[in-house]
Amino acid sequence: MQMVDTVINISNTQVVTEFLIKPSCIFTENNLLAEIGLIENMAQTCSAIVGQFLVGENNNNKLIGYLSTIKEAQIFSLPSIQQTVRTEAQLLSRLDTDAYYLCALQCQSFCNHTLLATAQMNLVISIYQK
């Protein structure tokens, strides 16, 4: 399920996204976005940074990404259906090999300027030709 509606700002090291929580979202419980929904939103936000520089390097690349590690995740509050989650992520490090990229990212999610969650996560992106 797509958990990012809009990319507000993006660079090689940072991204800001927004996601409107709809009633049809599979990650809702009791009219709230569940913890796993916040984590998935953060992971998809992080993948926007990684995806832009990998696809931009060669349009023949096809990417498969995996969330390999979640570090220091903290959930402070859960947003309700029809609220918008704003997520910010920053690339901390990137290791490139011929077969994959390993990226560490720090992210934070907000709703109405209230901090919902923070996490540091690692993404592994494997690349193959179309």
Short mmCIF file of N, CA, C and O in Angstrom, two decimals:
data_model
loop_
_atom_site.label_atom_id
_atom_site.label_comp_id
_atom_site.label_asym_id
_atom_site.label_seq_id
_atom_site.Cartn_x
_atom_site.Cartn_y
_atom_site.Cartn_z
N MET A 1 0.84 -1.18 0.00
CA MET A 1 0.00 0.00 0.00
C MET A 1 0.89 1.24 0.00
O MET A 1 1.84 1.32 0.76
N GLN A 2 0.54 2.18 -0.83
CA GLN A 2 1.29 3.43 -0.89
C GLN A 2 0.98 4.27 0.34
O GLN A 2 -0.18 4.53 0.66
N MET A 3 2.05 4.69 1.04
CA MET A 3 1.91 5.44 2.29
C MET A 3 2.50 6.84 2.20
O MET A 3 2.75 7.48 3.21
N VAL A 4 2.75 7.32 0.98
CA VAL A 4 3.22 8.68 0.74
C VAL A 4 2.35 9.24 -0.39
O VAL A 4 2.25 8.65 -1.46
N ASP A 5 1.69 10.36 -0.11
CA ASP A 5 0.86 11.00 -1.13
C ASP A 5 1.63 12.06 -1.91
O ASP A 5 1.51 12.16 -3.11
N THR A 6 2.43 12.85 -1.19
CA THR A 6 3.10 14.00 -1.80
C THR A 6 4.53 14.11 -1.28
O THR A 6 4.75 14.00 -0.08
N VAL A 7 5.46 14.35 -2.19
CA VAL A 7 6.83 14.69 -1.81
C VAL A 7 6.88 16.22 -1.80
O VAL A 7 6.78 16.85 -2.84
N ILE A 8 7.04 16.78 -0.62
CA ILE A 8 7.03 18.24 -0.45
C ILE A 8 8.37 18.84 -0.85
O ILE A 8 8.43 19.87 -1.50
N ASN A 9 9.45 18.18 -0.45
CA ASN A 9 10.80 18.68 -0.71
C ASN A 9 11.73 17.47 -0.74
O ASN A 9 11.59 16.55 0.07
N ILE A 10 12.69 17.49 -1.67
CA ILE A 10 13.63 16.38 -1.76
C ILE A 10 14.98 16.88 -2.26
O ILE A 10 15.05 17.78 -3.10
N SER A 11 16.04 16.31 -1.69
CA SER A 11 17.40 16.56 -2.15
C SER A 11 18.13 15.22 -2.08
O SER A 11 17.53 14.19 -1.81
N ASN A 12 19.44 15.25 -2.30
CA ASN A 12 20.22 14.00 -2.23
C ASN A 12 20.34 13.46 -0.82
O ASN A 12 20.70 12.30 -0.63
N THR A 13 20.05 14.29 0.18
CA THR A 13 20.23 13.84 1.56
C THR A 13 19.00 14.03 2.45
O THR A 13 19.01 13.57 3.59
N GLN A 14 17.96 14.69 1.96
CA GLN A 14 16.78 14.93 2.80
C GLN A 14 15.51 14.83 1.97
O GLN A 14 15.52 15.11 0.77
N VAL A 15 14.42 14.47 2.64
CA VAL A 15 13.11 14.44 1.99
C VAL A 15 12.03 14.76 3.03
O VAL A 15 12.18 14.45 4.20
N VAL A 16 10.97 15.42 2.55
CA VAL A 16 9.79 15.70 3.37
C VAL A 16 8.59 15.22 2.57
O VAL A 16 8.44 15.57 1.39
N THR A 17 7.73 14.40 3.20
CA THR A 17 6.54 13.88 2.52
C THR A 17 5.30 14.15 3.36
O THR A 17 5.40 14.44 4.56
N GLU A 18 4.14 13.99 2.72
CA GLU A 18 2.87 14.05 3.43
C GLU A 18 2.02 12.86 3.02
O GLU A 18 2.09 12.38 1.88
N PHE A 19 1.21 12.39 3.99
CA PHE A 19 0.32 11.26 3.77
C PHE A 19 -0.99 11.51 4.50
O PHE A 19 -1.00 11.69 5.72
N LEU A 20 -2.10 11.55 3.74
CA LEU A 20 -3.43 11.69 4.32
C LEU A 20 -3.94 10.29 4.68
O LEU A 20 -4.01 9.41 3.81
N ILE A 21 -4.30 10.10 5.92
CA ILE A 21 -4.78 8.79 6.39
C ILE A 21 -6.24 8.64 5.99
O ILE A 21 -7.10 9.35 6.50
N LYS A 22 -6.50 7.72 5.09
CA LYS A 22 -7.86 7.49 4.60
C LYS A 22 -8.48 6.30 5.34
O LYS A 22 -7.77 5.42 5.82
N PRO A 23 -9.80 6.25 5.41
CA PRO A 23 -10.46 5.12 6.08
C PRO A 23 -10.11 3.77 5.45
O PRO A 23 -10.16 2.75 6.12
N SER A 24 -9.75 3.77 4.18
CA SER A 24 -9.41 2.52 3.49
C SER A 24 -8.00 2.02 3.78
O SER A 24 -7.63 0.92 3.35
N CYS A 25 -7.21 2.79 4.51
CA CYS A 25 -5.83 2.39 4.82
C CYS A 25 -5.82 1.09 5.64
O CYS A 25 -6.51 1.00 6.67
N ILE A 26 -5.05 0.13 5.20
CA ILE A 26 -5.02 -1.18 5.88
C ILE A 26 -4.29 -1.14 7.21
O ILE A 26 -4.36 -2.09 7.98
N PHE A 27 -3.62 -0.04 7.52
CA PHE A 27 -2.87 0.08 8.76
C PHE A 27 -3.62 0.87 9.83
O PHE A 27 -3.01 1.42 10.75
N THR A 28 -4.95 0.95 9.73
CA THR A 28 -5.72 1.67 10.75
C THR A 28 -6.40 0.68 11.70
O THR A 28 -6.79 -0.42 11.29
N GLU A 29 -6.50 1.11 12.94
CA GLU A 29 -7.20 0.36 13.98
C GLU A 29 -7.92 1.36 14.86
O GLU A 29 -7.30 2.34 15.32
N ASN A 30 -9.20 1.14 15.13
CA ASN A 30 -9.97 2.04 15.99
C ASN A 30 -9.85 3.50 15.56
O ASN A 30 -9.66 4.39 16.39
N ASN A 31 -9.91 3.73 14.25
CA ASN A 31 -9.84 5.07 13.65
C ASN A 31 -8.50 5.77 13.85
O ASN A 31 -8.41 6.99 13.71
N LEU A 32 -7.45 5.02 14.18
CA LEU A 32 -6.11 5.56 14.32
C LEU A 32 -5.17 4.83 13.37
O LEU A 32 -5.37 3.65 13.07
N LEU A 33 -4.11 5.51 12.93
CA LEU A 33 -3.06 4.85 12.18
C LEU A 33 -2.23 4.06 13.17
O LEU A 33 -1.71 4.60 14.15
N ALA A 34 -2.11 2.76 12.97
CA ALA A 34 -1.38 1.89 13.88
C ALA A 34 0.12 2.17 13.80
O ALA A 34 0.62 2.77 12.84
N GLU A 35 0.84 1.71 14.81
CA GLU A 35 2.29 1.91 14.89
C GLU A 35 2.98 1.41 13.63
O GLU A 35 3.87 2.08 13.09
N ILE A 36 2.59 0.25 13.13
CA ILE A 36 3.22 -0.31 11.92
C ILE A 36 2.97 0.60 10.71
O ILE A 36 3.80 0.69 9.80
N GLY A 37 1.85 1.32 10.70
CA GLY A 37 1.57 2.27 9.63
C GLY A 37 2.53 3.45 9.66
O GLY A 37 2.99 3.91 8.62
N LEU A 38 2.85 3.92 10.87
CA LEU A 38 3.85 5.00 10.98
C LEU A 38 5.21 4.53 10.50
O LEU A 38 5.91 5.24 9.78
N ILE A 39 5.58 3.31 10.89
CA ILE A 39 6.88 2.76 10.46
C ILE A 39 6.92 2.60 8.94
O ILE A 39 7.91 2.96 8.29
N GLU A 40 5.84 2.08 8.36
CA GLU A 40 5.79 1.91 6.90
C GLU A 40 5.86 3.26 6.19
O GLU A 40 6.55 3.40 5.18
N ASN A 41 5.18 4.26 6.72
CA ASN A 41 5.25 5.60 6.14
C ASN A 41 6.68 6.13 6.20
O ASN A 41 7.18 6.71 5.23
N MET A 42 7.36 5.94 7.32
CA MET A 42 8.75 6.41 7.44
C MET A 42 9.65 5.66 6.45
O MET A 42 10.51 6.26 5.81
N ALA A 43 9.45 4.36 6.31
CA ALA A 43 10.27 3.57 5.39
C ALA A 43 10.07 4.02 3.94
O ALA A 43 11.04 4.17 3.19
N GLN A 44 8.82 4.27 3.56
CA GLN A 44 8.56 4.73 2.19
C GLN A 44 9.11 6.14 1.96
O GLN A 44 9.59 6.45 0.87
N THR A 45 9.06 6.97 2.98
CA THR A 45 9.65 8.31 2.87
C THR A 45 11.16 8.18 2.66
O THR A 45 11.73 8.84 1.78
N CYS A 46 11.81 7.34 3.46
CA CYS A 46 13.25 7.14 3.32
C CYS A 46 13.61 6.61 1.93
O CYS A 46 14.62 7.01 1.34
N SER A 47 12.78 5.73 1.40
CA SER A 47 13.09 5.14 0.10
C SER A 47 13.06 6.18 -1.03
O SER A 47 13.68 6.00 -2.07
N ALA A 48 12.37 7.30 -0.81
CA ALA A 48 12.34 8.35 -1.84
C ALA A 48 13.72 8.94 -2.06
O ALA A 48 14.10 9.23 -3.20
N ILE A 49 14.50 9.12 -0.99
CA ILE A 49 15.87 9.63 -1.14
C ILE A 49 16.70 8.63 -1.93
O ILE A 49 17.36 8.96 -2.91
N VAL A 50 16.66 7.40 -1.49
CA VAL A 50 17.47 6.35 -2.10
C VAL A 50 17.07 6.13 -3.55
O VAL A 50 17.92 6.07 -4.44
N GLY A 51 15.78 6.05 -3.81
CA GLY A 51 15.31 5.79 -5.16
C GLY A 51 15.68 6.86 -6.15
O GLY A 51 16.02 6.56 -7.29
N GLN A 52 15.67 8.11 -5.73
CA GLN A 52 15.96 9.19 -6.68
C GLN A 52 17.39 9.13 -7.19
O GLN A 52 17.64 9.36 -8.35
N PHE A 53 18.37 8.83 -6.33
CA PHE A 53 19.72 8.84 -6.86
C PHE A 53 20.07 7.55 -7.57
O PHE A 53 20.92 7.52 -8.44
N LEU A 54 19.39 6.45 -7.26
CA LEU A 54 19.68 5.20 -7.97
C LEU A 54 19.02 5.17 -9.34
O LEU A 54 19.64 4.78 -10.31
N VAL A 55 17.78 5.56 -9.42
CA VAL A 55 17.11 5.59 -10.72
C VAL A 55 17.70 6.69 -11.58
O VAL A 55 17.89 6.53 -12.78
N GLY A 56 18.06 7.81 -10.96
CA GLY A 56 18.65 8.92 -11.70
C GLY A 56 19.99 8.60 -12.32
O GLY A 56 20.35 9.15 -13.35
N GLU A 57 20.74 7.67 -11.72
CA GLU A 57 22.05 7.31 -12.26
C GLU A 57 21.93 6.52 -13.55
O GLU A 57 22.78 6.59 -14.42
N ASN A 58 20.87 5.72 -13.69
CA ASN A 58 20.72 4.88 -14.86
C ASN A 58 19.24 4.51 -14.98
O ASN A 58 18.74 3.75 -14.15
N ASN A 59 18.57 5.00 -16.01
CA ASN A 59 17.14 4.73 -16.15
C ASN A 59 16.82 3.28 -16.44
O ASN A 59 15.67 2.90 -16.47
N ASN A 60 17.84 2.45 -16.69
CA ASN A 60 17.60 1.02 -16.92
C ASN A 60 17.59 0.23 -15.61
O ASN A 60 17.39 -0.98 -15.62
N ASN A 61 17.82 0.89 -14.49
CA ASN A 61 17.82 0.19 -13.21
C ASN A 61 16.40 -0.14 -12.75
O ASN A 61 15.49 0.66 -12.90
N LYS A 62 16.25 -1.32 -12.19
CA LYS A 62 15.03 -1.68 -11.49
C LYS A 62 15.46 -1.97 -10.06
O LYS A 62 16.45 -2.67 -9.83
N LEU A 63 14.75 -1.42 -9.10
CA LEU A 63 15.16 -1.49 -7.71
C LEU A 63 14.20 -2.34 -6.89
O LEU A 63 12.99 -2.31 -7.11
N ILE A 64 14.75 -3.07 -5.96
CA ILE A 64 13.97 -3.76 -4.93
C ILE A 64 14.57 -3.34 -3.61
O ILE A 64 15.77 -3.48 -3.39
N GLY A 65 13.73 -2.81 -2.73
CA GLY A 65 14.21 -2.31 -1.45
C GLY A 65 13.69 -3.13 -0.29
O GLY A 65 12.58 -3.65 -0.33
N TYR A 66 14.52 -3.23 0.72
CA TYR A 66 14.18 -3.96 1.94
C TYR A 66 14.52 -3.10 3.14
O TYR A 66 15.58 -2.47 3.18
N LEU A 67 13.66 -3.09 4.11
CA LEU A 67 13.96 -2.47 5.39
C LEU A 67 14.71 -3.52 6.20
O LEU A 67 14.16 -4.54 6.57
N SER A 68 16.01 -3.30 6.40
CA SER A 68 16.82 -4.33 7.05
C SER A 68 16.91 -4.17 8.56
O SER A 68 17.01 -5.16 9.28
N THR A 69 16.87 -2.94 9.05
CA THR A 69 17.02 -2.70 10.49
C THR A 69 16.23 -1.47 10.89
O THR A 69 16.23 -0.47 10.18
N ILE A 70 15.56 -1.55 12.01
CA ILE A 70 14.95 -0.38 12.64
C ILE A 70 15.65 -0.19 13.97
O ILE A 70 15.68 -1.09 14.80
N LYS A 71 16.24 0.98 14.15
CA LYS A 71 16.96 1.29 15.38
C LYS A 71 16.25 2.43 16.11
O LYS A 71 15.72 3.34 15.49
N GLU A 72 16.27 2.39 17.40
CA GLU A 72 15.83 3.52 18.22
C GLU A 72 14.45 4.05 17.85
O GLU A 72 14.21 5.24 17.95
N ALA A 73 13.54 3.20 17.45
CA ALA A 73 12.19 3.66 17.10
C ALA A 73 11.42 4.02 18.36
O ALA A 73 11.46 3.30 19.36
N GLN A 74 10.76 5.16 18.31
CA GLN A 74 9.91 5.60 19.41
C GLN A 74 8.60 6.12 18.83
O GLN A 74 8.61 6.94 17.91
N ILE A 75 7.50 5.64 19.36
CA ILE A 75 6.17 6.10 18.97
C ILE A 75 5.61 6.90 20.14
O ILE A 75 5.51 6.38 21.25
N PHE A 76 5.27 8.14 19.90
CA PHE A 76 4.77 9.01 20.95
C PHE A 76 3.25 9.18 20.92
O PHE A 76 2.61 9.35 21.94
N SER A 77 2.68 9.16 19.70
CA SER A 77 1.26 9.39 19.54
C SER A 77 0.82 8.82 18.21
O SER A 77 1.64 8.69 17.29
N LEU A 78 -0.47 8.48 18.09
CA LEU A 78 -1.01 7.95 16.85
C LEU A 78 -2.01 8.93 16.25
O LEU A 78 -2.90 9.42 16.96
N PRO A 79 -1.89 9.23 14.96
CA PRO A 79 -2.83 10.16 14.32
C PRO A 79 -4.13 9.45 13.94
O PRO A 79 -4.19 8.23 13.80
N SER A 80 -5.17 10.24 13.76
CA SER A 80 -6.49 9.73 13.42
C SER A 80 -6.70 9.71 11.90
O SER A 80 -6.01 10.39 11.15
N ILE A 81 -7.70 8.94 11.51
CA ILE A 81 -8.14 8.95 10.12
C ILE A 81 -8.49 10.39 9.73
O ILE A 81 -9.01 11.15 10.53
N GLN A 82 -8.18 10.74 8.49
CA GLN A 82 -8.39 12.06 7.89
C GLN A 82 -7.37 13.10 8.35
O GLN A 82 -7.47 14.26 7.95
N GLN A 83 -6.39 12.71 9.15
CA GLN A 83 -5.30 13.63 9.48
C GLN A 83 -4.15 13.39 8.50
O GLN A 83 -4.03 12.32 7.91
N THR A 84 -3.29 14.39 8.37
CA THR A 84 -2.15 14.30 7.47
C THR A 84 -0.87 14.13 8.30
O THR A 84 -0.63 14.90 9.23
N VAL A 85 -0.10 13.13 7.94
CA VAL A 85 1.20 12.88 8.57
C VAL A 85 2.27 13.51 7.69
O VAL A 85 2.31 13.27 6.48
N ARG A 86 3.11 14.30 8.30
CA ARG A 86 4.26 14.91 7.61
C ARG A 86 5.50 14.20 8.12
O ARG A 86 5.75 14.17 9.33
N THR A 87 6.28 13.62 7.21
CA THR A 87 7.45 12.84 7.59
C THR A 87 8.70 13.43 6.97
O THR A 87 8.70 13.76 5.78
N GLU A 88 9.73 13.57 7.79
CA GLU A 88 11.01 14.12 7.35
C GLU A 88 12.08 13.05 7.54
O GLU A 88 12.11 12.40 8.58
N ALA A 89 12.94 12.89 6.55
CA ALA A 89 14.02 11.90 6.64
C ALA A 89 15.32 12.52 6.17
O ALA A 89 15.33 13.37 5.28
N GLN A 90 16.39 12.06 6.77
CA GLN A 90 17.73 12.53 6.42
C GLN A 90 18.65 11.33 6.23
O GLN A 90 18.68 10.43 7.07
N LEU A 91 19.38 11.33 5.13
CA LEU A 91 20.36 10.29 4.86
C LEU A 91 21.57 10.48 5.76
O LEU A 91 22.18 11.55 5.77
N LEU A 92 21.90 9.46 6.55
CA LEU A 92 23.05 9.53 7.45
C LEU A 92 24.31 8.95 6.81
O LEU A 92 25.40 9.48 6.98
N SER A 93 24.14 7.84 6.08
CA SER A 93 25.29 7.22 5.40
C SER A 93 24.80 6.35 4.26
O SER A 93 23.64 5.93 4.23
N ARG A 94 25.72 6.07 3.34
CA ARG A 94 25.40 5.27 2.16
C ARG A 94 26.62 4.44 1.79
O ARG A 94 27.72 4.99 1.65
N LEU A 95 26.44 3.14 1.65
CA LEU A 95 27.50 2.23 1.23
C LEU A 95 27.08 1.61 -0.09
O LEU A 95 26.02 0.99 -0.18
N ASP A 96 27.89 1.80 -1.13
CA ASP A 96 27.58 1.29 -2.46
C ASP A 96 28.45 0.08 -2.79
O ASP A 96 29.66 0.11 -2.56
N THR A 97 27.83 -0.95 -3.34
CA THR A 97 28.57 -2.07 -3.90
C THR A 97 28.02 -2.31 -5.31
O THR A 97 27.08 -1.62 -5.74
N ASP A 98 28.57 -3.28 -6.02
CA ASP A 98 28.06 -3.58 -7.36
C ASP A 98 26.66 -4.18 -7.32
O ASP A 98 25.90 -4.04 -8.26
N ALA A 99 26.32 -4.86 -6.23
CA ALA A 99 25.05 -5.58 -6.16
C ALA A 99 23.97 -4.86 -5.37
O ALA A 99 22.79 -5.11 -5.58
N TYR A 100 24.35 -4.01 -4.44
CA TYR A 100 23.35 -3.38 -3.59
C TYR A 100 23.87 -2.07 -3.00
O TYR A 100 25.05 -1.77 -3.05
N TYR A 101 22.95 -1.32 -2.42
CA TYR A 101 23.26 -0.11 -1.68
C TYR A 101 22.70 -0.29 -0.27
O TYR A 101 21.59 -0.81 -0.11
N LEU A 102 23.45 0.12 0.72
CA LEU A 102 23.00 0.09 2.10
C LEU A 102 22.98 1.52 2.60
O LEU A 102 24.00 2.21 2.54
N CYS A 103 21.83 1.96 3.07
CA CYS A 103 21.67 3.35 3.51
C CYS A 103 21.11 3.40 4.92
O CYS A 103 20.18 2.66 5.25
N ALA A 104 21.68 4.27 5.73
CA ALA A 104 21.15 4.54 7.08
C ALA A 104 20.46 5.89 7.03
O ALA A 104 21.01 6.86 6.48
N LEU A 105 19.26 5.96 7.60
CA LEU A 105 18.47 7.18 7.57
C LEU A 105 17.83 7.44 8.93
O LEU A 105 17.49 6.51 9.65
N GLN A 106 17.67 8.71 9.23
CA GLN A 106 16.97 9.15 10.44
C GLN A 106 15.66 9.79 10.00
O GLN A 106 15.66 10.58 9.05
N CYS A 107 14.56 9.47 10.66
CA CYS A 107 13.29 10.07 10.27
C CYS A 107 12.43 10.43 11.47
O CYS A 107 12.59 9.88 12.56
N GLN A 108 11.53 11.38 11.21
CA GLN A 108 10.59 11.87 12.21
C GLN A 108 9.24 12.09 11.52
O GLN A 108 9.20 12.60 10.40
N SER A 109 8.17 11.74 12.22
CA SER A 109 6.82 11.97 11.70
C SER A 109 6.08 12.93 12.62
O SER A 109 6.21 12.84 13.85
N PHE A 110 5.29 13.80 12.00
CA PHE A 110 4.55 14.83 12.73
C PHE A 110 3.10 14.85 12.26
O PHE A 110 2.80 14.49 11.13
N CYS A 111 2.23 15.34 13.12
CA CYS A 111 0.86 15.67 12.75
C CYS A 111 0.51 16.97 13.46
O CYS A 111 0.62 17.04 14.69
N ASN A 112 0.17 17.99 12.68
CA ASN A 112 -0.13 19.31 13.26
C ASN A 112 1.00 19.79 14.17
O ASN A 112 0.76 20.24 15.29
N HIS A 113 2.22 19.63 13.73
CA HIS A 113 3.43 20.07 14.45
C HIS A 113 3.70 19.28 15.74
O HIS A 113 4.56 19.67 16.53
N THR A 114 2.96 18.21 15.97
CA THR A 114 3.20 17.34 17.13
C THR A 114 4.02 16.14 16.68
O THR A 114 3.65 15.47 15.70
N LEU A 115 5.11 15.88 17.38
CA LEU A 115 5.97 14.75 17.04
C LEU A 115 5.24 13.44 17.34
O LEU A 115 4.82 13.20 18.48
N LEU A 116 5.07 12.61 16.31
CA LEU A 116 4.42 11.31 16.46
C LEU A 116 5.41 10.19 16.71
O LEU A 116 5.17 9.33 17.56
N ALA A 117 6.50 10.20 15.95
CA ALA A 117 7.44 9.07 16.01
C ALA A 117 8.80 9.49 15.47
O ALA A 117 8.91 10.40 14.65
N THR A 118 9.83 8.78 15.94
CA THR A 118 11.18 8.92 15.40
C THR A 118 11.75 7.52 15.20
O THR A 118 11.37 6.58 15.90
N ALA A 119 12.66 7.40 14.28
CA ALA A 119 13.33 6.11 14.06
C ALA A 119 14.58 6.33 13.23
O ALA A 119 14.68 7.27 12.45
N GLN A 120 15.52 5.44 13.45
CA GLN A 120 16.66 5.32 12.55
C GLN A 120 16.52 3.97 11.89
O GLN A 120 16.26 2.96 12.56
N MET A 121 16.64 3.93 10.58
CA MET A 121 16.46 2.67 9.87
C MET A 121 17.49 2.51 8.77
O MET A 121 18.04 3.49 8.28
N ASN A 122 17.74 1.25 8.44
CA ASN A 122 18.65 0.91 7.35
C ASN A 122 17.83 0.29 6.23
O ASN A 122 16.99 -0.58 6.47
N LEU A 123 18.09 0.75 5.02
CA LEU A 123 17.47 0.17 3.83
C LEU A 123 18.55 -0.51 3.00
O LEU A 123 19.65 0.02 2.85
N VAL A 124 18.22 -1.67 2.46
CA VAL A 124 19.08 -2.36 1.51
C VAL A 124 18.35 -2.32 0.18
O VAL A 124 17.20 -2.74 0.07
N ILE A 125 19.02 -1.80 -0.83
CA ILE A 125 18.44 -1.68 -2.17
C ILE A 125 19.27 -2.52 -3.12
O ILE A 125 20.48 -2.32 -3.25
N SER A 126 18.63 -3.50 -3.74
CA SER A 126 19.34 -4.28 -4.76
C SER A 126 18.91 -3.77 -6.13
O SER A 126 17.80 -3.30 -6.33
N ILE A 127 19.82 -3.88 -7.08
CA ILE A 127 19.64 -3.30 -8.40
C ILE A 127 19.79 -4.41 -9.44
O ILE A 127 20.67 -5.25 -9.35
N TYR A 128 18.91 -4.37 -10.43
CA TYR A 128 19.10 -5.25 -11.58
C TYR A 128 18.58 -4.54 -12.83
O TYR A 128 17.81 -3.60 -12.74
N GLN A 129 19.05 -4.96 -13.98
CA GLN A 129 18.66 -4.35 -15.24
C GLN A 129 17.27 -4.77 -15.63
O GLN A 129 16.87 -5.90 -15.40
N LYS A 130 16.52 -3.85 -16.25
CA LYS A 130 15.17 -4.16 -16.73
C LYS A 130 15.23 -5.15 -17.86
O LYS A 130 16.16 -5.24 -18.60
#
